[in-house]
């Protein structure tokens, strides 16, 4: 009996270690002499973060760059008047590209250099047009996605491709004006290997009853809509994040139940098939801002806990098992209102959460950023996989017929180039060329237009290079 007890204690210790709550590495407040609203955070190649949003006086975009310990390196006011940023991405030249809007005038994309100095700013003028996300493409152009007004109380998905100087190459609007008219919004998106995106937002019938459902759309690099999905429920829903998992996409959002909120997380396949659909009622009233799936089907969820420890909203972070058991949870706050807008997993397995707080600044709202230690064990890191310790490259099947899956791992956030060459050394495809975060990545190489023969996939990250031979047989 004693030996059995020892075994069960050992199992319990292992489980507790695997589910241990993360430590707070640092928290910082960033602001100026006005209200400052943080909407997005991204890891930078040097281990720091950039945080973007807006400030109220003067009303403009705001961008903050930090070191790895959260110390502010610089802060910039950017864009035209009445502008704000919903997204920021690192670019291959060491700078940053931001996307958002200019009041109700139009959607905004702007570019900075590595010090945050503005290089250019472009406003695509459409009524109430907003970009929620922007992605640098391997050829130096950008894809931006969001929504805009089509008519009174009617909006449509709106996206555009811009050249390296920010000039619009083309624009697309997807709307539904036929009866029943549908209002479509896009509030988050993630890039796809073909230069397109998967976006998520809401769809609502334009009538007196507001009954918003999840809306998901897949667009390729040419701007063609490949598929759309609507996922309904008993309550109003709102999607806030999209994460690629390697075998599909996880959409994080919430159900609005009137007096309370519940995280609502959906996973779809590459073709848009719903793989699972979870409304999580075990975490309390939380407006989920971001959700990541990690190994084993657990979720890392962050959002605003509406009734925090002091009875006011707090930052909230939790790991939730597939059966919705809360394995651990953390609250971060100060006694006054703290609202989460975004969360990202970091290359070291930790996470960074951003939003706004009223507690610490002398002038209303400020950027509030929390950095944690690992939120999953190294076996769980991801999203989906362990952070690699070296550069690796594989392809399968090999030989392949028409398409091959290429998987590669990057040990740290840096510029990555993945190209395919024929036996004469001629480049036949560029699959990736730009800054990428540490982790395991996968792409599809389409050789349907190429003749049978030997090809070479060449991966370069920093100064490290890996090459793999592939045989195309038709």
Short mmCIF file of C-alpha atoms in Angstrom, two decimals:
data_model
loop_
_atom_site.label_atom_id
_atom_site.label_comp_id
_atom_site.label_asym_id
_atom_site.label_seq_id
_atom_site.Cartn_x
_atom_site.Cartn_y
_atom_site.Cartn_z
CA UNK A 1 0.00 0.00 0.00
CA UNK A 2 2.85 2.34 0.86
CA UNK A 3 4.59 1.71 -2.50
CA UNK A 4 1.33 2.42 -4.37
CA UNK A 5 0.99 5.68 -2.49
CA UNK A 6 4.53 6.65 -3.48
CA UNK A 7 3.72 5.95 -7.15
CA UNK A 8 0.56 8.06 -7.04
CA UNK A 9 2.42 10.90 -5.30
CA UNK A 10 5.08 10.78 -8.04
CA UNK A 11 2.39 10.91 -10.74
CA UNK A 12 0.74 13.85 -8.98
CA UNK A 13 4.06 15.71 -8.74
CA UNK A 14 4.69 15.20 -12.47
CA UNK A 15 1.19 16.42 -13.30
CA UNK A 16 1.58 19.50 -11.09
CA UNK A 17 4.94 20.29 -12.68
CA UNK A 18 3.46 19.97 -16.18
CA UNK A 19 0.57 22.25 -15.25
CA UNK A 20 2.49 24.66 -13.03
CA UNK A 21 1.29 28.22 -13.19
CA UNK A 22 3.68 30.53 -15.03
CA UNK A 23 5.66 33.17 -13.17
CA UNK A 24 5.41 36.85 -13.97
CA UNK A 25 8.68 37.81 -15.67
CA UNK A 26 7.83 41.51 -15.87
CA UNK A 27 4.95 43.97 -16.13
CA UNK A 28 5.27 47.45 -17.56
CA UNK A 29 3.10 50.49 -18.15
CA UNK A 30 3.74 52.67 -21.19
CA UNK A 31 2.02 55.95 -21.83
CA UNK A 32 2.21 59.65 -22.46
CA UNK A 33 0.26 62.65 -21.24
CA UNK A 34 -3.05 61.38 -22.62
CA UNK A 35 -5.16 58.25 -22.85
CA UNK A 36 -3.18 55.42 -24.48
CA UNK A 37 -4.96 52.31 -25.81
CA UNK A 38 -2.93 49.20 -26.64
CA UNK A 39 -4.50 46.79 -29.16
CA UNK A 40 -1.73 44.42 -30.32
CA UNK A 41 1.66 43.03 -29.30
CA UNK A 42 4.31 41.14 -31.29
CA UNK A 43 7.66 39.57 -30.42
CA UNK A 44 10.69 41.12 -32.14
CA UNK A 45 13.78 39.27 -33.42
CA UNK A 46 15.91 40.63 -30.53
CA UNK A 47 13.62 39.12 -27.88
CA UNK A 48 11.74 42.30 -27.08
CA UNK A 49 8.23 43.28 -28.11
CA UNK A 50 6.46 46.00 -30.06
CA UNK A 51 3.09 47.23 -28.82
CA UNK A 52 0.74 49.27 -30.99
CA UNK A 53 -2.52 51.11 -30.53
CA UNK A 54 -3.46 54.76 -30.25
CA UNK A 55 -3.18 57.85 -28.11
CA UNK A 56 -5.84 60.49 -27.62
CA UNK A 57 -3.88 63.76 -27.67
CA UNK A 58 -3.07 64.12 -30.45
CA UNK A 59 -5.33 61.32 -31.70
CA UNK A 60 -2.90 59.14 -33.68
CA UNK A 61 -1.25 55.72 -33.84
CA UNK A 62 1.17 54.86 -31.07
CA UNK A 63 4.04 52.36 -31.26
CA UNK A 64 6.27 51.23 -28.38
CA UNK A 65 9.43 49.11 -28.68
CA UNK A 66 10.88 47.32 -25.64
CA UNK A 67 13.94 45.28 -24.74
CA UNK A 68 13.68 41.68 -23.58
CA UNK A 69 13.15 42.79 -19.98
CA UNK A 70 10.37 45.20 -20.90
CA UNK A 71 12.42 48.40 -20.71
CA UNK A 72 11.07 50.94 -23.18
CA UNK A 73 13.54 51.68 -25.99
CA UNK A 74 11.39 54.22 -27.79
CA UNK A 75 7.83 55.39 -28.28
CA UNK A 76 6.44 56.93 -31.48
CA UNK A 77 3.34 58.83 -32.56
CA UNK A 78 2.54 57.85 -36.15
CA UNK A 79 0.03 58.28 -38.95
CA UNK A 80 -2.45 61.01 -39.77
CA UNK A 81 -4.83 62.55 -37.28
CA UNK A 82 -7.63 60.37 -35.86
CA UNK A 83 -5.70 57.18 -36.69
CA UNK A 84 -5.20 54.01 -34.68
CA UNK A 85 -3.40 50.70 -35.18
CA UNK A 86 -5.01 47.27 -34.80
CA UNK A 87 -1.99 45.24 -35.94
CA UNK A 88 1.78 45.48 -36.16
CA UNK A 89 4.24 43.09 -37.85
CA UNK A 90 8.01 42.90 -38.09
CA UNK A 91 9.35 43.30 -41.62
CA UNK A 92 12.39 41.72 -43.26
CA UNK A 93 14.31 45.03 -43.26
CA UNK A 94 14.07 45.31 -39.46
CA UNK A 95 11.20 47.77 -39.51
CA UNK A 96 7.50 47.48 -38.78
CA UNK A 97 4.24 47.65 -40.71
CA UNK A 98 1.02 48.75 -38.95
CA UNK A 99 -2.61 48.51 -40.00
CA UNK A 100 -5.75 50.14 -38.67
CA UNK A 101 -7.95 53.06 -39.66
CA UNK A 102 -8.20 56.82 -39.94
CA UNK A 103 -11.39 57.65 -38.09
CA UNK A 104 -14.34 56.88 -40.37
CA UNK A 105 -12.43 58.00 -43.48
CA UNK A 106 -10.67 54.81 -44.49
CA UNK A 107 -8.34 51.90 -43.75
CA UNK A 108 -4.72 52.62 -42.85
CA UNK A 109 -1.38 50.90 -43.54
CA UNK A 110 1.90 52.54 -42.54
CA UNK A 111 5.55 51.49 -42.52
CA UNK A 112 8.40 52.44 -40.19
CA UNK A 113 12.12 51.78 -40.09
CA UNK A 114 13.82 49.88 -37.25
CA UNK A 115 13.80 52.96 -35.00
CA UNK A 116 10.06 53.53 -35.47
CA UNK A 117 10.48 56.53 -37.77
CA UNK A 118 7.64 56.61 -40.29
CA UNK A 119 8.64 55.68 -43.85
CA UNK A 120 5.21 56.04 -45.47
CA UNK A 121 1.51 56.06 -44.66
CA UNK A 122 -1.39 55.10 -46.93
CA UNK A 123 -5.12 55.58 -46.38
CA UNK A 124 -7.49 53.56 -48.56
CA UNK A 125 -10.56 55.77 -48.55
CA UNK A 126 -13.85 53.94 -47.98
CA UNK A 127 -16.62 54.72 -45.51
CA UNK A 128 -15.77 53.21 -42.09
CA UNK A 129 -13.06 50.99 -43.61
CA UNK A 130 -10.85 49.29 -41.02
CA UNK A 131 -7.89 46.94 -41.40
CA UNK A 132 -7.69 44.39 -38.58
CA UNK A 133 -4.53 42.62 -39.80
CA UNK A 134 -1.59 43.09 -42.15
CA UNK A 135 1.00 40.57 -43.43
CA UNK A 136 4.32 41.18 -45.18
CA UNK A 137 4.62 38.91 -48.22
CA UNK A 138 7.79 37.28 -49.52
CA UNK A 139 7.96 39.62 -52.54
CA UNK A 140 7.96 42.76 -50.38
CA UNK A 141 4.26 43.51 -50.83
CA UNK A 142 1.60 43.42 -48.10
CA UNK A 143 -1.82 41.86 -47.64
CA UNK A 144 -4.21 43.72 -45.33
CA UNK A 145 -7.66 42.51 -44.24
CA UNK A 146 -10.62 43.98 -42.39
CA UNK A 147 -14.07 45.32 -43.25
CA UNK A 148 -15.90 48.41 -44.49
CA UNK A 149 -19.40 49.83 -44.77
CA UNK A 150 -21.39 48.92 -47.89
CA UNK A 151 -24.63 50.68 -47.01
CA UNK A 152 -26.50 51.79 -43.91
CA UNK A 153 -26.13 49.08 -41.24
CA UNK A 154 -24.43 46.83 -43.78
CA UNK A 155 -20.73 46.00 -43.88
CA UNK A 156 -18.58 43.65 -45.93
CA UNK A 157 -15.21 41.93 -45.67
CA UNK A 158 -12.57 44.18 -47.19
CA UNK A 159 -8.98 43.33 -48.07
CA UNK A 160 -6.22 44.68 -50.29
CA UNK A 161 -2.77 43.95 -51.59
CA UNK A 162 -0.25 46.80 -51.44
CA UNK A 163 3.17 47.07 -53.04
CA UNK A 164 6.38 47.69 -51.10
CA UNK A 165 5.67 51.44 -51.07
CA UNK A 166 2.12 50.99 -49.79
CA UNK A 167 0.33 51.65 -53.07
CA UNK A 168 -2.80 49.56 -53.59
CA UNK A 169 -2.27 46.90 -56.27
CA UNK A 170 -5.85 45.68 -55.96
CA UNK A 171 -8.77 45.78 -53.51
CA UNK A 172 -11.61 43.32 -52.88
CA UNK A 173 -14.90 43.60 -51.00
CA UNK A 174 -17.04 40.59 -50.18
CA UNK A 175 -20.61 41.52 -49.29
CA UNK A 176 -24.08 40.02 -49.15
CA UNK A 177 -26.77 42.51 -50.10
CA UNK A 178 -29.41 40.07 -51.37
CA UNK A 179 -32.27 39.09 -49.08
CA UNK A 180 -31.51 38.34 -46.35
CA UNK A 181 -28.83 41.01 -46.30
CA UNK A 182 -25.85 40.10 -44.15
CA UNK A 183 -23.45 42.38 -42.34
CA UNK A 184 -19.92 40.91 -42.34
CA UNK A 185 -17.00 42.08 -40.20
CA UNK A 186 -13.44 40.80 -39.95
CA UNK A 187 -11.64 41.33 -36.64
CA UNK A 188 -8.62 39.01 -36.91
CA UNK A 189 -6.64 37.12 -39.53
CA UNK A 190 -3.53 35.00 -39.96
CA UNK A 191 -1.36 34.56 -43.04
CA UNK A 192 -1.39 31.41 -45.19
CA UNK A 193 1.53 29.92 -47.17
CA UNK A 194 0.07 31.00 -50.52
CA UNK A 195 0.20 34.68 -49.57
CA UNK A 196 -3.46 34.85 -48.55
CA UNK A 197 -5.13 34.66 -45.16
CA UNK A 198 -7.74 33.04 -42.94
CA UNK A 199 -9.90 35.70 -41.32
CA UNK A 200 -12.50 35.59 -38.57
CA UNK A 201 -15.18 37.98 -37.43
CA UNK A 202 -18.97 38.07 -37.28
CA UNK A 203 -21.95 37.68 -39.57
CA UNK A 204 -25.31 39.20 -38.69
CA UNK A 205 -28.63 39.37 -40.53
CA UNK A 206 -29.51 43.02 -41.08
CA UNK A 207 -32.75 43.23 -39.16
CA UNK A 208 -34.05 44.44 -35.82
CA UNK A 209 -32.63 41.43 -33.96
CA UNK A 210 -28.86 41.30 -33.34
CA UNK A 211 -27.79 37.66 -33.52
CA UNK A 212 -24.11 37.67 -34.43
CA UNK A 213 -22.37 34.39 -35.33
CA UNK A 214 -18.75 33.49 -36.00
CA UNK A 215 -17.71 34.14 -39.59
CA UNK A 216 -14.57 32.56 -41.11
CA UNK A 217 -13.14 33.18 -44.57
CA UNK A 218 -10.18 31.74 -46.51
CA UNK A 219 -8.66 33.92 -49.23
CA UNK A 220 -5.69 32.98 -51.43
CA UNK A 221 -2.83 35.22 -52.47
CA UNK A 222 -4.61 36.31 -55.66
CA UNK A 223 -7.58 37.58 -53.65
CA UNK A 224 -9.93 34.71 -54.52
CA UNK A 225 -12.34 33.49 -51.83
CA UNK A 226 -11.77 29.75 -51.39
CA UNK A 227 -14.45 29.17 -48.73
CA UNK A 228 -16.50 30.82 -45.99
CA UNK A 229 -18.11 29.38 -42.86
CA UNK A 230 -20.72 30.64 -40.41
CA UNK A 231 -20.86 29.03 -36.96
CA UNK A 232 -23.93 29.86 -34.94
CA UNK A 233 -25.01 29.43 -31.35
CA UNK A 234 -27.60 30.40 -28.82
CA UNK A 235 -25.87 33.69 -27.97
CA UNK A 236 -24.20 36.59 -29.73
CA UNK A 237 -20.64 35.67 -30.69
CA UNK A 238 -17.50 37.59 -31.53
CA UNK A 239 -14.23 36.24 -32.95
CA UNK A 240 -11.02 37.93 -31.75
CA UNK A 241 -8.07 35.78 -32.87
CA UNK A 242 -6.96 33.27 -35.50
CA UNK A 243 -3.95 30.97 -35.05
CA UNK A 244 -2.51 28.46 -37.54
CA UNK A 245 -1.86 25.05 -35.98
CA UNK A 246 -0.30 23.10 -38.84
CA UNK A 247 -3.44 21.01 -39.34
CA UNK A 248 -5.95 23.85 -39.43
CA UNK A 249 -6.86 27.08 -37.66
CA UNK A 250 -8.04 27.89 -34.14
CA UNK A 251 -10.45 30.80 -33.82
CA UNK A 252 -10.77 32.36 -30.38
CA UNK A 253 -13.65 34.55 -29.29
CA UNK A 254 -16.56 34.74 -26.90
CA UNK A 255 -20.27 34.28 -26.37
CA UNK A 256 -22.04 37.39 -25.09
CA UNK A 257 -24.70 36.17 -22.65
CA UNK A 258 -25.84 39.59 -21.58
CA UNK A 259 -24.73 39.62 -17.95
CA UNK A 260 -21.72 37.38 -18.56
CA UNK A 261 -19.29 36.17 -21.23
CA UNK A 262 -17.83 32.75 -22.05
CA UNK A 263 -14.74 31.97 -24.15
CA UNK A 264 -15.78 30.29 -27.40
CA UNK A 265 -13.06 28.48 -29.37
CA UNK A 266 -13.48 26.74 -32.72
CA UNK A 267 -11.03 24.72 -34.80
CA UNK A 268 -11.43 24.31 -38.55
CA UNK A 269 -9.41 22.27 -41.04
CA UNK A 270 -7.50 23.68 -44.02
CA UNK A 271 -10.67 23.20 -46.08
CA UNK A 272 -12.92 24.89 -43.51
CA UNK A 273 -14.42 21.75 -41.95
CA UNK A 274 -15.34 22.31 -38.30
CA UNK A 275 -13.14 19.92 -36.28
CA UNK A 276 -14.44 20.96 -32.87
CA UNK A 277 -16.51 23.75 -31.31
CA UNK A 278 -16.11 24.56 -27.59
CA UNK A 279 -17.92 27.04 -25.36
CA UNK A 280 -15.91 27.10 -22.13
CA UNK A 281 -18.03 27.79 -19.07
CA UNK A 282 -15.44 26.74 -16.45
CA UNK A 283 -13.34 29.93 -16.35
CA UNK A 284 -15.95 32.42 -15.20
CA UNK A 285 -17.05 35.49 -17.12
CA UNK A 286 -14.13 36.05 -19.54
CA UNK A 287 -14.08 37.95 -22.84
CA UNK A 288 -11.52 35.83 -24.68
CA UNK A 289 -9.07 37.97 -26.70
CA UNK A 290 -6.80 35.14 -27.90
CA UNK A 291 -6.65 31.34 -27.83
CA UNK A 292 -3.81 28.98 -28.79
CA UNK A 293 -3.99 25.22 -29.11
CA UNK A 294 -0.94 23.37 -27.76
CA UNK A 295 0.02 19.71 -27.82
CA UNK A 296 -2.54 17.37 -26.29
CA UNK A 297 -5.43 19.61 -27.25
CA UNK A 298 -5.00 21.96 -24.28
CA UNK A 299 -5.77 25.63 -24.86
CA UNK A 300 -3.94 28.72 -23.66
CA UNK A 301 -6.62 31.41 -23.29
CA UNK A 302 -6.29 35.06 -22.38
CA UNK A 303 -8.92 37.72 -21.97
CA UNK A 304 -10.59 40.06 -19.53
CA UNK A 305 -11.99 38.53 -16.36
CA UNK A 306 -14.99 40.77 -15.82
CA UNK A 307 -15.29 40.17 -12.08
CA UNK A 308 -11.68 40.07 -10.93
CA UNK A 309 -10.32 39.62 -7.44
CA UNK A 310 -11.30 43.18 -6.47
CA UNK A 311 -14.61 43.13 -8.31
CA UNK A 312 -13.29 45.04 -11.34
CA UNK A 313 -11.95 43.69 -14.65
CA UNK A 314 -8.53 41.97 -14.56
CA UNK A 315 -6.15 40.45 -17.09
CA UNK A 316 -6.76 36.69 -17.20
CA UNK A 317 -4.63 33.79 -18.45
CA UNK A 318 -5.50 30.08 -18.25
CA UNK A 319 -4.57 26.66 -19.52
CA UNK A 320 -7.68 24.59 -20.25
CA UNK A 321 -7.81 20.84 -20.96
CA UNK A 322 -9.89 19.34 -23.80
CA UNK A 323 -12.64 18.48 -21.28
CA UNK A 324 -12.65 22.20 -20.24
CA UNK A 325 -10.98 21.53 -16.88
CA UNK A 326 -8.96 24.60 -15.89
CA UNK A 327 -5.43 23.26 -15.28
CA UNK A 328 -4.20 26.60 -13.99
CA UNK A 329 -5.19 30.25 -14.20
CA UNK A 330 -3.61 33.61 -13.41
CA UNK A 331 -5.01 37.08 -12.81
CA UNK A 332 -3.07 40.30 -13.34
CA UNK A 333 -4.44 43.62 -12.22
CA UNK A 334 -4.17 46.53 -9.88
CA UNK A 335 -7.53 47.21 -8.31
CA UNK A 336 -8.98 49.32 -11.09
CA UNK A 337 -10.09 48.42 -14.61
CA UNK A 338 -7.61 46.38 -16.71
CA UNK A 339 -8.74 45.23 -20.19
CA UNK A 340 -6.99 42.62 -22.35
CA UNK A 341 -6.79 43.22 -26.12
CA UNK A 342 -4.18 40.70 -27.32
CA UNK A 343 -1.95 37.80 -26.26
CA UNK A 344 0.90 36.09 -28.10
CA UNK A 345 2.95 32.99 -27.36
CA UNK A 346 6.68 33.79 -27.29
CA UNK A 347 9.58 31.83 -28.73
CA UNK A 348 10.75 30.76 -25.24
CA UNK A 349 7.36 29.19 -24.43
CA UNK A 350 6.12 32.12 -22.36
CA UNK A 351 3.51 34.61 -23.41
CA UNK A 352 2.96 38.34 -23.53
CA UNK A 353 -0.40 39.98 -22.86
CA UNK A 354 -1.33 43.56 -23.68
CA UNK A 355 -4.27 45.84 -23.10
CA UNK A 356 -4.98 48.96 -21.11
CA UNK A 357 -5.12 49.97 -17.46
CA UNK A 358 -6.40 52.93 -15.47
CA UNK A 359 -4.47 52.11 -12.35
CA UNK A 360 -0.95 53.35 -12.75
CA UNK A 361 -0.83 56.39 -14.99
CA UNK A 362 -1.53 59.97 -14.07
CA UNK A 363 -3.70 60.64 -17.10
CA UNK A 364 -6.38 58.04 -17.71
CA UNK A 365 -5.60 54.88 -19.65
CA UNK A 366 -2.11 53.51 -20.36
CA UNK A 367 -0.63 50.58 -22.26
CA UNK A 368 -0.35 47.61 -19.88
CA UNK A 369 1.92 44.67 -20.81
CA UNK A 370 2.50 41.45 -18.86
CA UNK A 371 5.30 39.00 -19.75
CA UNK A 372 5.20 35.48 -18.28
CA UNK A 373 7.51 32.50 -18.06
CA UNK A 374 6.63 29.28 -19.91
CA UNK A 375 2.91 28.58 -20.10
CA UNK A 376 3.56 25.01 -21.25
CA UNK A 377 6.36 22.45 -20.90
CA UNK A 378 8.97 22.19 -23.65
CA UNK A 379 7.09 19.16 -24.99
CA UNK A 380 4.04 21.36 -25.46
CA UNK A 381 5.59 24.47 -26.92
CA UNK A 382 4.30 25.91 -30.06
CA UNK A 383 1.80 26.70 -30.94
CA UNK A 384 1.65 22.93 -31.37
CA UNK A 385 5.35 21.95 -31.17
CA UNK A 386 8.48 22.36 -29.07
CA UNK A 387 10.67 25.36 -29.84
CA UNK A 388 13.56 23.81 -31.80
CA UNK A 389 17.21 24.10 -30.74
CA UNK A 390 18.57 23.90 -34.30
CA UNK A 391 17.55 24.57 -37.89
CA UNK A 392 15.87 21.55 -39.51
CA UNK A 393 14.18 20.88 -42.86
CA UNK A 394 12.12 17.90 -44.04
CA UNK A 395 9.74 17.17 -46.92
CA UNK A 396 7.20 14.39 -47.46
CA UNK A 397 6.21 12.33 -49.26
CA UNK A 398 9.45 11.87 -51.16
CA UNK A 399 9.14 11.10 -54.07
CA UNK A 400 5.98 13.21 -54.43
CA UNK A 401 3.32 13.67 -57.07
CA UNK A 402 2.31 17.30 -57.65
CA UNK A 403 2.45 18.53 -54.01
CA UNK A 404 4.79 17.99 -51.08
CA UNK A 405 4.57 19.10 -47.46
CA UNK A 406 7.71 20.92 -46.34
CA UNK A 407 8.27 21.28 -42.60
CA UNK A 408 11.06 23.31 -41.06
CA UNK A 409 12.05 24.49 -37.59
CA UNK A 410 13.62 27.81 -36.66
CA UNK A 411 15.48 28.08 -33.31
CA UNK A 412 14.99 31.83 -32.87
CA UNK A 413 13.03 34.70 -34.37
CA UNK A 414 14.90 35.91 -37.45
CA UNK A 415 14.68 36.32 -41.21
CA UNK A 416 13.92 33.04 -43.00
CA UNK A 417 14.15 32.25 -46.72
CA UNK A 418 12.85 28.97 -48.17
CA UNK A 419 13.29 28.48 -51.92
CA UNK A 420 13.08 25.56 -54.33
CA UNK A 421 15.58 25.06 -57.18
CA UNK A 422 15.85 22.66 -60.11
CA UNK A 423 18.98 20.60 -60.93
CA UNK A 424 20.39 23.50 -62.99
CA UNK A 425 20.21 25.83 -59.99
CA UNK A 426 17.30 27.85 -61.30
CA UNK A 427 14.83 29.08 -58.68
CA UNK A 428 11.35 27.65 -59.32
CA UNK A 429 9.54 28.80 -56.15
CA UNK A 430 9.92 31.12 -53.17
CA UNK A 431 7.89 29.70 -50.27
CA UNK A 432 9.03 32.04 -47.50
CA UNK A 433 11.15 35.18 -47.30
CA UNK A 434 10.80 37.35 -44.24
CA UNK A 435 10.94 37.56 -40.47
CA UNK A 436 9.51 34.48 -38.71
CA UNK A 437 9.19 33.56 -35.06
CA UNK A 438 10.93 30.56 -33.52
CA UNK A 439 9.07 27.28 -33.81
CA UNK A 440 7.99 24.64 -36.26
CA UNK A 441 6.46 25.82 -39.54
CA UNK A 442 4.91 23.92 -42.44
CA UNK A 443 4.21 24.87 -46.06
CA UNK A 444 2.95 23.14 -49.18
CA UNK A 445 5.08 23.08 -52.35
CA UNK A 446 2.93 22.79 -55.47
CA UNK A 447 4.90 21.30 -58.34
CA UNK A 448 1.92 20.57 -60.58
CA UNK A 449 3.22 22.98 -63.24
CA UNK A 450 6.77 21.55 -63.21
CA UNK A 451 8.23 18.57 -65.07
CA UNK A 452 9.23 15.37 -63.28
CA UNK A 453 12.75 15.43 -61.89
CA UNK A 454 15.00 16.31 -58.97
CA UNK A 455 14.46 19.54 -57.02
CA UNK A 456 16.18 21.04 -53.99
CA UNK A 457 14.53 22.89 -51.11
CA UNK A 458 16.99 25.37 -49.56
CA UNK A 459 16.25 26.88 -46.13
CA UNK A 460 18.30 29.76 -44.76
CA UNK A 461 17.78 31.32 -41.32
CA UNK A 462 20.42 33.88 -40.42
CA UNK A 463 23.74 32.30 -41.43
CA UNK A 464 22.50 28.70 -41.07
CA UNK A 465 21.50 26.77 -44.20
CA UNK A 466 19.78 23.41 -44.77
CA UNK A 467 19.11 21.76 -48.15
CA UNK A 468 16.92 18.75 -48.95
CA UNK A 469 16.54 16.84 -52.22
CA UNK A 470 13.01 16.15 -53.48
CA UNK A 471 11.92 13.95 -56.39
CA UNK A 472 8.84 14.89 -58.40
CA UNK A 473 7.23 11.94 -60.18
CA UNK A 474 4.11 12.44 -62.29
#
